[in-house]
């Protein structure tokens, strides 16, 4: 069922979609020259073949690393190479752009100034040029926060690299800010480091309001103190040469600037701009093009920085789509052949429905915006009962309201796909921000025993493919399937391999052939709990579905034996599914000191951190779980090969040294909680609720500290 | 070439359905409960319309009244308390070929399911909605419902309901896009049958409030009305419902009412002294959401696949 899980020796190997690749980590000191790792496709889908051919490539990579090491001689002192010094060392570009293997740029502004559009275009053009790209939106919680407010930052982060990007990275290298105040919330989030270059709109220095001029001057001094490298630029003034109200259009000027700074193809940018404004007049398109070119020329004449991000040709995907996780889920719904999505608006899930509302008609589907979340899932359940397996998309508070209905779908064995784009909780919580807080609610949030399938997508690609898988699982196992994604996946934009879609993924046309009257509606197979279901329209299959305890004939039955049997059969289905799963793949060596366990969107950051730590000689690996109910098999065996197991999660747990917390009453992170119960092993956790994704650097620190503590304990 | 088709279109013998073809399990309602009569009327309307049992779906919530699907020999969905309407709408949304009935109670529909009631009326999907209004929570043993009359003692208000009862007719008549509203009492077989038949024939959501006797918990409600038929007013019209003289004799108080006149309907509905019986409002032309939600049903797999590729093209670079 989950063919992404492979057993056996996969050292130096990883799989992208179906193809096997070799990957050798580059020592930290050589990363400026070689990047984080060296990788190459083995052009095979077959693991055995990949195992056989990998060594040649590994040898080649190793000798390349040795060569660079030799060239560098004694110059490999850590401090000199720290990324914090990168710009000050080689930022001034006299002789063409400086090649870098990756760069993170942010654009922040008040809301409504188009920073996100600017960043999206930057990401798109970079993706087209063959870079790996990950973008995350920076969203204020209010629709229109006051202008120039510290918490009102609206914008975007774009991480561009030579390699495939899987997460938002660490501190930004460069930021373009439309005013100085909005930088503060980003500074609080640790988005920048000493040496981060700030390209700052300087109009505020001349603002008619003395208070504004004062704020600006204060902030400027403060930024310098913090080690940010600030360049004040007359962006507004330059834009005024072209448009009368630069609030609309400044973003395109900045895009032009960035196109020069990062040596991007302006023709591509021009085309994308024309696409965005295709419904507007030619004049509008022309003004935006003018702004783009003006920004480009301005940067060429006034900004010393110029970088190029190398692309590795073999890293280029043949055919890509650039999408965020919610669009991926929407496309997954269409690819699964689902025809009905019933929803109620809730951030950060809604944009999936926005997307479907635009394109669902292409596959004959319909979005029902219900009166509330209960009605939404009820509607979906009705459609599923009638043979058209439906989907409902929501976030945590919506899941809470849908709980009783999910229980009904479990009890009455109604196939259904539920997507939970998690945000921070409880209650209204952090509506626009990320948290992995719904796992236990997903697993257990219903009265009685309500076994269901729970999956967690960890990548944008999985947001797509898991929906296709979920519909099949829902129908084969006659059960609701809940897919957990999160705000990070929902708004992260990435170029992924274009799925090779086929109509075999579609739900088959509903069966209306007669039903054998001798077969009861719940003809449970003793071994698997599985049964076929009659669908309205099938002559002879007439039955009354009920949420009450029932027997095989769907007759209400409160007797002890029937209730026990029903419960057994519903639980057995999960056991039957678990029996088809394979153990998850360990990232890194299959044994060692520390094993990090993660789930969901943290995969990119965790694996990047693990690779770095391993390159530095640390004995750490990671494993990432996709099936959370039933859990993938073999976990205990994998865990037993490490000295310490620690989950890293974006949800709440008591710090081990928190006041009044101790071994007896520490509240663990959600996956750790589930795994401790499942394996009876002393699984530790590190979890936080920062409202933003974890960076590889943060995870790297957790790894280092954990290993230090382990040493200390010896 | 001459084999039987899956959709039975070549069946030589016409299928003819008798009342028995619609009878499911033996009803477990109390003796004297008004629900029995309503069930009989539903069976008869199904038989008269010769509905295919396999194409008929009875959806309900939870309550005494919501047991109805079990007493049908069709497909049925006995779901959650208050949630019959969203489920029924979902069933209909992509299966226009199914004939969908809803059985719900006063607690189920007007209290816990009130949001769905308002919105399902507005969606106006082709459903026949029967509200079994006994003015009490029956299944859970005599708690106050939104329609319990003032001063009727219940287990949650032993000295009598505190607030005046809600008027479901005026509420429903205030909802935009309603298309069929009727009221009947469970104890007149002919009126019951005529109205439910019309409700079923109507294309759109037909809302029928049935004043239903629960002799076990609130005998007085039904009794008062049976003893004093002057508190009821029978509305007849050629566009609404027509009954013969025996019925008219039972309800001495009657009036001609054109059901296309919503203002008149509201006036009848508001009168606290004479509860209207018959069809209050009917609009065959109100927009139907089921026709919208079925969009794209006819697409072939090839067309869908082409559409999917087109959708992916929007993101291709
Ligand atoms: C969520 C939930 N809350 C409460 C109940 C308990 N409950 C079942 S039926 C009912 C009231 C039924 O009253 P009504 O809808 O008027 O139906 P009747 O029994 O009178 O026909 C209640 C409160 C439940 N099943 N589910
Ligand atoms: S309790 Fe009342 S409503 Fe319920 S079955 Fe008995 S008489 Fe009918
Ligand atoms: Mg009742």
mmCIF file of C-alpha atoms in Angstrom, chain A residues 124 127-128 320-323 327 331 334-335 339-340 355 359 361-364 366 368-372 374-375 378-379 381-383 385-386 388 404-405 408 414 498-499 501-503 506 510 512 514 534-539 541-548 556 558, chain B residues 6 8 11 15 53-55 57 62 67 69-70 72-81 83 86-87 89-91 93-95 97-98 115-116 119-120 123 125 289 292-297 299 301-317:
data_model
loop_
_atom_site.group_PDB
_atom_site.id
_atom_site.type_symbol
_atom_site.label_atom_id
_atom_site.label_comp_id
_atom_site.label_asym_id
_atom_site.label_seq_id
_atom_site.Cartn_x
_atom_site.Cartn_y
_atom_site.Cartn_z
ATOM 1 C CA UNK A 124 8.345 30.835 -10.199
ATOM 2 C CA UNK A 127 11.924 27.302 -10.549
ATOM 3 C CA UNK A 128 11.749 27.738 -14.292
ATOM 4 C CA UNK A 320 7.150 20.137 -13.036
ATOM 5 C CA UNK A 321 4.191 21.900 -11.542
ATOM 6 C CA UNK A 322 4.653 24.730 -9.081
ATOM 7 C CA UNK A 323 2.010 24.454 -6.382
ATOM 8 C CA UNK A 327 -3.556 23.303 -4.371
ATOM 9 C CA UNK A 331 -5.622 18.513 -7.439
ATOM 10 C CA UNK A 334 -9.649 15.739 -8.693
ATOM 11 C CA UNK A 335 -7.115 13.027 -9.497
ATOM 12 C CA UNK A 339 -16.754 14.683 -7.291
ATOM 13 C CA UNK A 340 -17.939 16.388 -4.140
ATOM 14 C CA UNK A 355 -8.658 26.464 -5.714
ATOM 15 C CA UNK A 359 -10.919 24.283 -11.404
ATOM 16 C CA UNK A 361 -15.545 21.823 -12.962
ATOM 17 C CA UNK A 362 -12.771 20.551 -15.227
ATOM 18 C CA UNK A 363 -13.245 17.110 -13.722
ATOM 19 C CA UNK A 364 -16.969 17.474 -13.198
ATOM 20 C CA UNK A 366 -18.734 20.526 -7.185
ATOM 21 C CA UNK A 368 -20.562 22.706 -1.504
ATOM 22 C CA UNK A 369 -20.084 25.514 0.988
ATOM 23 C CA UNK A 370 -22.222 24.292 3.845
ATOM 24 C CA UNK A 371 -23.804 26.238 6.691
ATOM 25 C CA UNK A 372 -21.283 24.869 9.182
ATOM 26 C CA UNK A 374 -21.190 19.581 10.843
ATOM 27 C CA UNK A 375 -23.380 20.111 7.815
ATOM 28 C CA UNK A 378 -22.950 15.393 6.889
ATOM 29 C CA UNK A 379 -23.373 16.392 3.272
ATOM 30 C CA UNK A 381 -21.328 11.498 4.214
ATOM 31 C CA UNK A 382 -24.668 11.583 2.415
ATOM 32 C CA UNK A 383 -22.913 11.718 -0.919
ATOM 33 C CA UNK A 385 -23.419 6.757 1.324
ATOM 34 C CA UNK A 386 -25.060 7.196 -2.058
ATOM 35 C CA UNK A 388 -19.987 9.010 -4.507
ATOM 36 C CA UNK A 404 -19.617 13.099 16.038
ATOM 37 C CA UNK A 405 -20.035 12.633 12.292
ATOM 38 C CA UNK A 408 -20.890 7.877 12.612
ATOM 39 C CA UNK A 414 -18.998 4.973 5.323
ATOM 40 C CA UNK A 498 4.206 16.686 -12.444
ATOM 41 C CA UNK A 499 2.149 13.675 -11.437
ATOM 42 C CA UNK A 501 -2.129 11.052 -13.814
ATOM 43 C CA UNK A 502 -4.276 8.216 -15.043
ATOM 44 C CA UNK A 503 -7.972 7.491 -15.004
ATOM 45 C CA UNK A 506 -10.555 7.723 -10.472
ATOM 46 C CA UNK A 510 -20.965 3.496 -9.249
ATOM 47 C CA UNK A 512 -25.827 -0.418 -9.866
ATOM 48 C CA UNK A 514 -28.326 -6.146 -8.422
ATOM 49 C CA UNK A 534 -24.654 -2.062 -1.105
ATOM 50 C CA UNK A 535 -25.166 1.269 -2.805
ATOM 51 C CA UNK A 536 -28.593 2.875 -3.198
ATOM 52 C CA UNK A 537 -29.908 1.911 -6.592
ATOM 53 C CA UNK A 538 -28.726 -1.692 -6.228
ATOM 54 C CA UNK A 539 -31.815 -3.838 -6.322
ATOM 55 C CA UNK A 541 -29.376 -4.399 -1.382
ATOM 56 C CA UNK A 542 -31.924 -2.251 0.455
ATOM 57 C CA UNK A 543 -30.742 -1.729 4.041
ATOM 58 C CA UNK A 544 -31.107 0.877 6.728
ATOM 59 C CA UNK A 545 -27.760 2.311 7.709
ATOM 60 C CA UNK A 546 -27.684 3.223 11.369
ATOM 61 C CA UNK A 547 -25.337 4.903 13.787
ATOM 62 C CA UNK A 548 -26.663 2.653 16.509
ATOM 63 C CA UNK A 556 -30.158 -2.274 15.596
ATOM 64 C CA UNK A 558 -27.834 -3.765 21.676
ATOM 65 C CA UNK B 6 -28.126 -3.701 -15.745
ATOM 66 C CA UNK B 8 -33.614 -3.447 -16.026
ATOM 67 C CA UNK B 11 -37.416 -6.477 -18.186
ATOM 68 C CA UNK B 15 -42.613 -4.431 -11.869
ATOM 69 C CA UNK B 53 -37.611 0.577 -3.463
ATOM 70 C CA UNK B 54 -33.957 0.432 -4.481
ATOM 71 C CA UNK B 55 -34.118 4.003 -5.733
ATOM 72 C CA UNK B 57 -33.874 6.575 0.411
ATOM 73 C CA UNK B 62 -32.561 10.560 16.109
ATOM 74 C CA UNK B 67 -37.088 5.368 13.507
ATOM 75 C CA UNK B 69 -36.491 4.392 7.911
ATOM 76 C CA UNK B 70 -36.353 1.070 9.753
ATOM 77 C CA UNK B 72 -39.396 1.092 5.221
ATOM 78 C CA UNK B 73 -38.183 -1.598 2.857
ATOM 79 C CA UNK B 74 -36.118 0.897 0.873
ATOM 80 C CA UNK B 75 -32.631 2.214 1.446
ATOM 81 C CA UNK B 76 -32.395 4.194 4.650
ATOM 82 C CA UNK B 77 -30.049 6.304 6.704
ATOM 83 C CA UNK B 78 -30.695 6.618 10.435
ATOM 84 C CA UNK B 79 -27.959 9.049 11.337
ATOM 85 C CA UNK B 80 -27.284 11.562 14.082
ATOM 86 C CA UNK B 81 -29.559 13.721 16.183
ATOM 87 C CA UNK B 83 -28.393 16.044 11.145
ATOM 88 C CA UNK B 86 -27.390 17.729 5.552
ATOM 89 C CA UNK B 87 -27.132 13.982 4.971
ATOM 90 C CA UNK B 89 -28.948 16.904 0.795
ATOM 91 C CA UNK B 90 -25.651 15.084 0.331
ATOM 92 C CA UNK B 91 -27.415 11.938 -0.879
ATOM 93 C CA UNK B 93 -26.384 16.128 -4.466
ATOM 94 C CA UNK B 94 -24.843 13.662 -6.893
ATOM 95 C CA UNK B 95 -27.681 11.162 -7.208
ATOM 96 C CA UNK B 97 -32.028 9.534 -9.676
ATOM 97 C CA UNK B 98 -32.791 8.796 -6.015
ATOM 98 C CA UNK B 115 -29.251 25.676 11.413
ATOM 99 C CA UNK B 116 -29.691 22.851 8.931
ATOM 100 C CA UNK B 119 -30.373 26.276 5.194
ATOM 101 C CA UNK B 120 -31.852 23.124 3.741
ATOM 102 C CA UNK B 123 -31.145 25.027 -0.790
ATOM 103 C CA UNK B 125 -33.166 20.381 -3.168
ATOM 104 C CA UNK B 289 -29.590 23.593 -5.570
ATOM 105 C CA UNK B 292 -26.583 22.933 -9.531
ATOM 106 C CA UNK B 293 -24.723 20.434 -7.379
ATOM 107 C CA UNK B 294 -25.139 17.742 -10.027
ATOM 108 C CA UNK B 295 -23.105 19.771 -12.515
ATOM 109 C CA UNK B 296 -20.560 17.671 -14.367
ATOM 110 C CA UNK B 297 -22.193 14.329 -13.567
ATOM 111 C CA UNK B 299 -18.638 13.731 -17.846
ATOM 112 C CA UNK B 301 -13.564 9.370 -17.572
ATOM 113 C CA UNK B 302 -11.705 10.601 -20.654
ATOM 114 C CA UNK B 303 -13.150 14.065 -20.266
ATOM 115 C CA UNK B 304 -12.246 14.115 -16.599
ATOM 116 C CA UNK B 305 -8.718 13.027 -17.326
ATOM 117 C CA UNK B 306 -8.357 15.715 -19.960
ATOM 118 C CA UNK B 307 -9.744 18.217 -17.448
ATOM 119 C CA UNK B 308 -7.285 17.053 -14.829
ATOM 120 C CA UNK B 309 -4.405 17.554 -17.211
ATOM 121 C CA UNK B 310 -5.709 20.982 -18.050
ATOM 122 C CA UNK B 311 -5.807 21.798 -14.335
ATOM 123 C CA UNK B 312 -2.204 20.638 -13.976
ATOM 124 C CA UNK B 313 -1.253 22.752 -16.986
ATOM 125 C CA UNK B 314 -2.275 25.811 -14.983
ATOM 126 C CA UNK B 315 0.662 25.101 -12.683
ATOM 127 C CA UNK B 316 3.122 23.836 -15.238
ATOM 128 C CA UNK B 317 6.195 25.901 -15.968
#
